Coordinates of N, CA and C in Angstrom, one line a residue:
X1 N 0.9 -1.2 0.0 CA 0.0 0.0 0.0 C 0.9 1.2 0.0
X2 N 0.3 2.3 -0.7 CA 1.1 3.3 -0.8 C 1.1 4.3 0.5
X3 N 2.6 5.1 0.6 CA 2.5 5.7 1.7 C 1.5 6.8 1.8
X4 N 0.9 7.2 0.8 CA -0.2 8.6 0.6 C -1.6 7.7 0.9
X5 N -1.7 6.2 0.5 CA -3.0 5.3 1.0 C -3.2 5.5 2.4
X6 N -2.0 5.1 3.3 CA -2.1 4.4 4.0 C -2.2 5.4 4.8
X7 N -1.7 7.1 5.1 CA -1.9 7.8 5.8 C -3.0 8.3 5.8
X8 N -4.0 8.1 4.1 CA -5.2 8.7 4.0 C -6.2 7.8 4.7
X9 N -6.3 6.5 4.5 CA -6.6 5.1 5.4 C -6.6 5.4 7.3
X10 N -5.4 5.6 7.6 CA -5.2 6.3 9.3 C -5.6 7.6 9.6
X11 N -5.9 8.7 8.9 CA -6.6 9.7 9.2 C -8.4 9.0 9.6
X12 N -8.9 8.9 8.1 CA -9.9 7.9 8.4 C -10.3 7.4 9.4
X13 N -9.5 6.3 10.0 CA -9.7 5.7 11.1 C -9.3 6.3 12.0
X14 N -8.6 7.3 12.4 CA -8.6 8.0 13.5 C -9.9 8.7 14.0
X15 N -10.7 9.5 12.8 CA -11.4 10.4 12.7 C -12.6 9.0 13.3
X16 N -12.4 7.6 12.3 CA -14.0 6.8 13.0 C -13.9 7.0 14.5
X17 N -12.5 6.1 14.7 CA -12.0 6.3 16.6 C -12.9 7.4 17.5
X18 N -12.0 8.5 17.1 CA -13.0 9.5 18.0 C -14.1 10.0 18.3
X19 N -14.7 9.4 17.0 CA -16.7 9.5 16.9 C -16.8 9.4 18.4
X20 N -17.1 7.8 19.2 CA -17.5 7.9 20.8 C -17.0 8.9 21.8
X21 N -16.1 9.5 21.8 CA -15.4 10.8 22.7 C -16.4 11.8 22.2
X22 N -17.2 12.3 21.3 CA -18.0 13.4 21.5 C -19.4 13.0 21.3
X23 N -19.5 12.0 22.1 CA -21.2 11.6 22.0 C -21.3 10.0 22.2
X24 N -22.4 9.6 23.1 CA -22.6 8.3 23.2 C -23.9 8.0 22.6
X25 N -24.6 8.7 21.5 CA -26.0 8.1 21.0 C -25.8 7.3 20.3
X26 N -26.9 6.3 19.6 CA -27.4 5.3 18.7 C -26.6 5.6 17.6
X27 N -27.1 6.9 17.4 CA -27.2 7.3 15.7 C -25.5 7.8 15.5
X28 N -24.6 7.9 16.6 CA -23.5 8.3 16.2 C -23.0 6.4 16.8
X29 N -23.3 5.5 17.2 CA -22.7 4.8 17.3 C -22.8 3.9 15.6
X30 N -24.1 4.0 15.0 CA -24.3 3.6 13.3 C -23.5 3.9 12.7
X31 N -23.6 5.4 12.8 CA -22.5 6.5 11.9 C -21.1 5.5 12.1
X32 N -20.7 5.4 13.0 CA -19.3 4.8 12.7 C -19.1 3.7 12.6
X33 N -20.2 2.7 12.9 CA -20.1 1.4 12.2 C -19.7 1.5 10.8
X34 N -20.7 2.2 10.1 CA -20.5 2.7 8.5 C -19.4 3.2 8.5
X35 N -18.7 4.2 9.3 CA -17.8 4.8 8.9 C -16.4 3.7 9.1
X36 N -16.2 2.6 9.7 CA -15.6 1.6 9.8 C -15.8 1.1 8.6
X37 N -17.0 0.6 8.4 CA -16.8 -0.5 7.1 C -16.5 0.7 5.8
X38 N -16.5 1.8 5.6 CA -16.1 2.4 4.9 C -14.3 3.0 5.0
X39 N -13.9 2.6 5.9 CA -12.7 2.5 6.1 C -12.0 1.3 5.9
X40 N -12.2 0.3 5.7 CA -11.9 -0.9 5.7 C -11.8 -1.3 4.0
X41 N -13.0 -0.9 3.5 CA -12.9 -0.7 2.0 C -11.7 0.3 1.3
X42 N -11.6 1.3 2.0 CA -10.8 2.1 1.3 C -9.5 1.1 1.9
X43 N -9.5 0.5 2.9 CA -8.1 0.2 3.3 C -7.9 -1.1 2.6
X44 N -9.0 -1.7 2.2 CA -8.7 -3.0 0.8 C -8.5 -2.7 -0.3
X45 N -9.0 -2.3 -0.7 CA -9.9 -1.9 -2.0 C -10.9 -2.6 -2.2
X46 N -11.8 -2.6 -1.7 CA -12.7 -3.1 -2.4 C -14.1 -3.5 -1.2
X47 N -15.4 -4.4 -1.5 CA -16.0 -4.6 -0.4 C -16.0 -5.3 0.6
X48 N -15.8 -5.2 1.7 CA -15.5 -6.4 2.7 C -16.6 -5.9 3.8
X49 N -16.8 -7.1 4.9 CA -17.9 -7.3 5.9 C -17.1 -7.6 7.1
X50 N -17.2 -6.8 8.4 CA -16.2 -7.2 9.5 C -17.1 -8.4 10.1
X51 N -16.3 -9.4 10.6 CA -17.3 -10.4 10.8 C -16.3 -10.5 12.3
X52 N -17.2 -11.9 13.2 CA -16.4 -11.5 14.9 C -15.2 -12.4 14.6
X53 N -13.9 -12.5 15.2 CA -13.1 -13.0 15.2 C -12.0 -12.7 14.4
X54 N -10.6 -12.8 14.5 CA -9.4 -13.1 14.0 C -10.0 -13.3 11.9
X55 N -9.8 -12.5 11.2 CA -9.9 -12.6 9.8 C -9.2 -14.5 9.3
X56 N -10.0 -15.0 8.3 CA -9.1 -16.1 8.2 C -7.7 -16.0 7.1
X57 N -6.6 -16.5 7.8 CA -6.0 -16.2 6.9 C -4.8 -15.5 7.8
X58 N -5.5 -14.4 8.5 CA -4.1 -13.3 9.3 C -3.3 -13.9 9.8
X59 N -2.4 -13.7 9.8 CA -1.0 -14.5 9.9 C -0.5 -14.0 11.7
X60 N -1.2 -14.6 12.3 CA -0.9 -13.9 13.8 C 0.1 -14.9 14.5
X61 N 1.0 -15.5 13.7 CA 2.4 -16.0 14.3 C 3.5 -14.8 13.7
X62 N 3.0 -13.8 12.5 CA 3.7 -13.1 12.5 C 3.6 -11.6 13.0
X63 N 2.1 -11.4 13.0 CA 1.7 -9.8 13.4 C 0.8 -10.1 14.8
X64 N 1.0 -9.8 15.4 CA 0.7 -9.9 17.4 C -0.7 -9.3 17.5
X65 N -1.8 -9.6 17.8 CA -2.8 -8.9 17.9 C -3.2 -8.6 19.5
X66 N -3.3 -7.7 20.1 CA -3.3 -7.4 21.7 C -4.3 -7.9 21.7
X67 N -4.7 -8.2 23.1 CA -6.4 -8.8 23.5 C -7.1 -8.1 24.1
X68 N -8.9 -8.8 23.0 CA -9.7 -7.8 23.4 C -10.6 -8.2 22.7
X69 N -11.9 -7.7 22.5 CA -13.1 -8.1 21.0 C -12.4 -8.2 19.8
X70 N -12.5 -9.1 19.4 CA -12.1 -8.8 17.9 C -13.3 -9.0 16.8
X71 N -13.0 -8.0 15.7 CA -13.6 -8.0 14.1 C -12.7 -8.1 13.5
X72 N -12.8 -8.5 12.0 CA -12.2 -8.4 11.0 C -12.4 -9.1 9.2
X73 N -11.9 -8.3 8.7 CA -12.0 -8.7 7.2 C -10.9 -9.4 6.5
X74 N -11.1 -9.4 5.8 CA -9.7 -10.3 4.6 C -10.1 -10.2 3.4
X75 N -9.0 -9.6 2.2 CA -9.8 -9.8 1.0 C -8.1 -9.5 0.0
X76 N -8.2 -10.5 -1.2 CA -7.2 -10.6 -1.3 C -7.6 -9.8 -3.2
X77 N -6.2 -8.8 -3.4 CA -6.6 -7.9 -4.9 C -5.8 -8.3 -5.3
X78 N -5.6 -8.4 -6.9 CA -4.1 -8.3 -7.5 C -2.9 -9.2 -6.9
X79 N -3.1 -10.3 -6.2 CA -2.3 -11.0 -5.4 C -1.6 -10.6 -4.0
X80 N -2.3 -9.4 -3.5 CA -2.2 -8.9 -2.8 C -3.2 -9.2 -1.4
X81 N -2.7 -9.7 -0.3 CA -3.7 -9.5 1.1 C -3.7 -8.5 1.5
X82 N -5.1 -8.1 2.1 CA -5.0 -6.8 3.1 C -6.4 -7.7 4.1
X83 N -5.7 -7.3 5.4 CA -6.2 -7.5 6.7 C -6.5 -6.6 7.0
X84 N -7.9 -6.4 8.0 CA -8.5 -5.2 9.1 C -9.0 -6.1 10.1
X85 N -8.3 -5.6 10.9 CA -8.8 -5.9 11.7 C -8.9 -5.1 13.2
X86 N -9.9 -5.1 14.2 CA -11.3 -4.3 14.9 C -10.9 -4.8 16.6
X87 N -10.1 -4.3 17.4 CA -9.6 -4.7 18.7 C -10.3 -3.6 19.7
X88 N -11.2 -4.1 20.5 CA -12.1 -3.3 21.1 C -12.0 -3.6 22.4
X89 N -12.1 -2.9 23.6 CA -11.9 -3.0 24.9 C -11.0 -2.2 26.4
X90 N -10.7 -2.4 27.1 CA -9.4 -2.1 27.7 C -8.1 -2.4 26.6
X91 N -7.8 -1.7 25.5 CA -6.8 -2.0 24.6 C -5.8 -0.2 24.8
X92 N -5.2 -0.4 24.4 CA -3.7 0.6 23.6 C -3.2 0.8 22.6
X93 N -3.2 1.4 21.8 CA -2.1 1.5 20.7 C -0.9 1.2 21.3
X94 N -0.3 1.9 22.3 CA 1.0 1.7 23.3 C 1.3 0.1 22.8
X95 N -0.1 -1.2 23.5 CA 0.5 -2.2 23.7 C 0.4 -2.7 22.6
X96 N -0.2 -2.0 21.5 CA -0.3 -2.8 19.9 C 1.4 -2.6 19.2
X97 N 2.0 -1.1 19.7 CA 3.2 -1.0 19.0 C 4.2 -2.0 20.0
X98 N 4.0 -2.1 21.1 CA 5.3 -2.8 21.9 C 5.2 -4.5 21.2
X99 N 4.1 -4.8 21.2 CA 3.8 -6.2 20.6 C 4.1 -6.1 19.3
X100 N 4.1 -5.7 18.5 CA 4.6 -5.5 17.1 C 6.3 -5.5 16.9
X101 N 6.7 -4.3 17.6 CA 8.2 -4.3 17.9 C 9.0 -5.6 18.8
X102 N 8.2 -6.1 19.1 CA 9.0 -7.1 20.2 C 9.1 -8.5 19.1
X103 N 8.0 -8.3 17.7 CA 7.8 -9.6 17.1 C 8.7 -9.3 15.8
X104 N 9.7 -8.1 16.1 CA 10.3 -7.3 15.0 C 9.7 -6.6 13.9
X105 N 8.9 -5.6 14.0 CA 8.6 -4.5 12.9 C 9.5 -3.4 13.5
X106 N 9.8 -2.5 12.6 CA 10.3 -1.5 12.6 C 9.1 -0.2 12.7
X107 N 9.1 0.5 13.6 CA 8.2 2.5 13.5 C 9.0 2.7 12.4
X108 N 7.9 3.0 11.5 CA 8.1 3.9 10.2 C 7.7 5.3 10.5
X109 N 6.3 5.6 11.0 CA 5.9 6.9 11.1 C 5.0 6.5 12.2
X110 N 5.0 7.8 13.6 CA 4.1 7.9 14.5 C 3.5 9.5 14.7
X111 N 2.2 9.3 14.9 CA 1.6 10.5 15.2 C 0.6 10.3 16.1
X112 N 0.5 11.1 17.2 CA -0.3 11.1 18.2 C -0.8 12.0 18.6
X113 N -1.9 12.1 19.5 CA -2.7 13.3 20.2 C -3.5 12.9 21.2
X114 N -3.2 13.7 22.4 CA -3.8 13.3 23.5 C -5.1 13.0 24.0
X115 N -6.2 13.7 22.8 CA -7.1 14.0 23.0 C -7.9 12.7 22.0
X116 N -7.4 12.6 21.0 CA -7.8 11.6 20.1 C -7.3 10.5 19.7
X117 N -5.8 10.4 20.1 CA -5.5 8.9 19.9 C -4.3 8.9 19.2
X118 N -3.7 7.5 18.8 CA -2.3 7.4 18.1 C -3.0 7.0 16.6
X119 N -1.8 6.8 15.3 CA -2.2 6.5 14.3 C -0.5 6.3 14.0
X120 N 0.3 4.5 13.8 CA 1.1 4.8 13.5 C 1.4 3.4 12.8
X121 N 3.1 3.7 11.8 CA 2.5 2.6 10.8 C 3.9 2.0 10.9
X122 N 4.2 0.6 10.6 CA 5.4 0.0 10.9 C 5.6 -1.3 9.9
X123 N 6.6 -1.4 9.8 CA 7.0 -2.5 8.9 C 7.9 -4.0 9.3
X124 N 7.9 -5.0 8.7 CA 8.9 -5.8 8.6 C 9.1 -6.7 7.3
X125 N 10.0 -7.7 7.1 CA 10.3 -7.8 5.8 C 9.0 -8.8 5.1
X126 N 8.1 -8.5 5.7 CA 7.1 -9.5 5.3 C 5.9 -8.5 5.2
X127 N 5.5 -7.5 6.2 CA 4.1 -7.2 5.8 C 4.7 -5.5 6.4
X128 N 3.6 -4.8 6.0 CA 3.3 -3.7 6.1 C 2.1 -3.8 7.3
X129 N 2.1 -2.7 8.3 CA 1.0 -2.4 9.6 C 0.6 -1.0 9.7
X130 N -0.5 -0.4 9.4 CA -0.9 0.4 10.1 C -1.9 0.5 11.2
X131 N -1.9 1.1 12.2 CA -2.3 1.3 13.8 C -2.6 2.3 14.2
X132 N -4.3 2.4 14.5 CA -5.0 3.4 14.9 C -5.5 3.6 15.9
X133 N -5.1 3.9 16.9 CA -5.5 3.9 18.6 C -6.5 4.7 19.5
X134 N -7.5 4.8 19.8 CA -8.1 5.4 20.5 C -8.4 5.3 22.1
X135 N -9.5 5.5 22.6 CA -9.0 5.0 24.5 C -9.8 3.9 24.4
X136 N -10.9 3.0 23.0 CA -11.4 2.0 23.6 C -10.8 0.9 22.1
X137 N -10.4 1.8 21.3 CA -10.2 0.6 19.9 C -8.7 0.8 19.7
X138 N -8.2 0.0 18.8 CA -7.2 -0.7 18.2 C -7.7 -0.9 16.8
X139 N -7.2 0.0 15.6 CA -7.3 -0.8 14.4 C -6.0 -1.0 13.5
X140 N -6.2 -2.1 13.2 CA -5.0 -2.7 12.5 C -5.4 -3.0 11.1
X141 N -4.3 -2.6 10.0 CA -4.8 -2.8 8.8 C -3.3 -3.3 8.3
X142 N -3.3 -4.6 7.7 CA -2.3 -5.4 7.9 C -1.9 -5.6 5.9
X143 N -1.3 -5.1 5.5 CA -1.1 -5.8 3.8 C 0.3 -6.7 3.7
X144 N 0.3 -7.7 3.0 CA 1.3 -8.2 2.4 C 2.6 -7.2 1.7
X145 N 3.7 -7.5 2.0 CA 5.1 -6.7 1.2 C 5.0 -7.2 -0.3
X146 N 5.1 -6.1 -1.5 CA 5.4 -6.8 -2.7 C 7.0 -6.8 -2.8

């Protein structure tokens, strides 16, 4: 995924993240369901359905998923996988990057704010990670290296 996707993808999901911090109604909790699965498309290409559980397929002997609820998609383009996946709970970005780094990815780019969350994206010789953090979610959008 390109670096101009992938920061357009993490804005995105930052902006879903923060939806609950300014409102706990129905109609803003819909809103960002949609606004999820419309991030998840842009972060595939294409249409995908978050369904409960670990996506099949995600390679979680190599990308660490912290614990918590999980969602997620899988949809493979061009010979290409892209993973999303939906980590909901007492979670961190904090313990999504320590778990990443400890499983060897490298911080490529971090950006944070106190008010709304982290959004940051890391590599290793096998896949590409971006990481969107809020105070109750974790999103992870996982592509294969070409």
């Amino acid at each position: 995924m390109s670096l101009r996707r992938r920061v357009r993808v993490s804005l995105i999901a930052l902006a879903v993240l923060a939806l609950p911090a300014l409102t706990g109604c129905s109609f803003v909790e819909q809103t960002m369901n949609q606004t999820v699965q419309d991030a998840v498309r842009e972060a595939t290409g294409g249409d995908v359905e978050l369904s409960e559980g670990v996506p099949e397929g995600f390679p979680t002997d190599a990308v660490p998923l912290i614990d918590g609820s999980v969602r997620g998609a899988t949809q493979t383009k061009d010979e290409t996988t892209h993973w999303v996946v939906l980590v909901s709970g007492d979670v961190s970005a904090d313990e999504a990057e320590q778990a990443l780094t400890d499983a060897g990815f490298a911080v490529d780019d971090e950006v944070s704010t106190a008010d709304l969350g982290s959004v940051m994206t890391l590599s290793s010789d096998e896949y590409d990670v971006t990481v969107v953090g809020a105070s109750d979610s974790v999103l992870y959008t996982v592509t294969t290296r070409s």
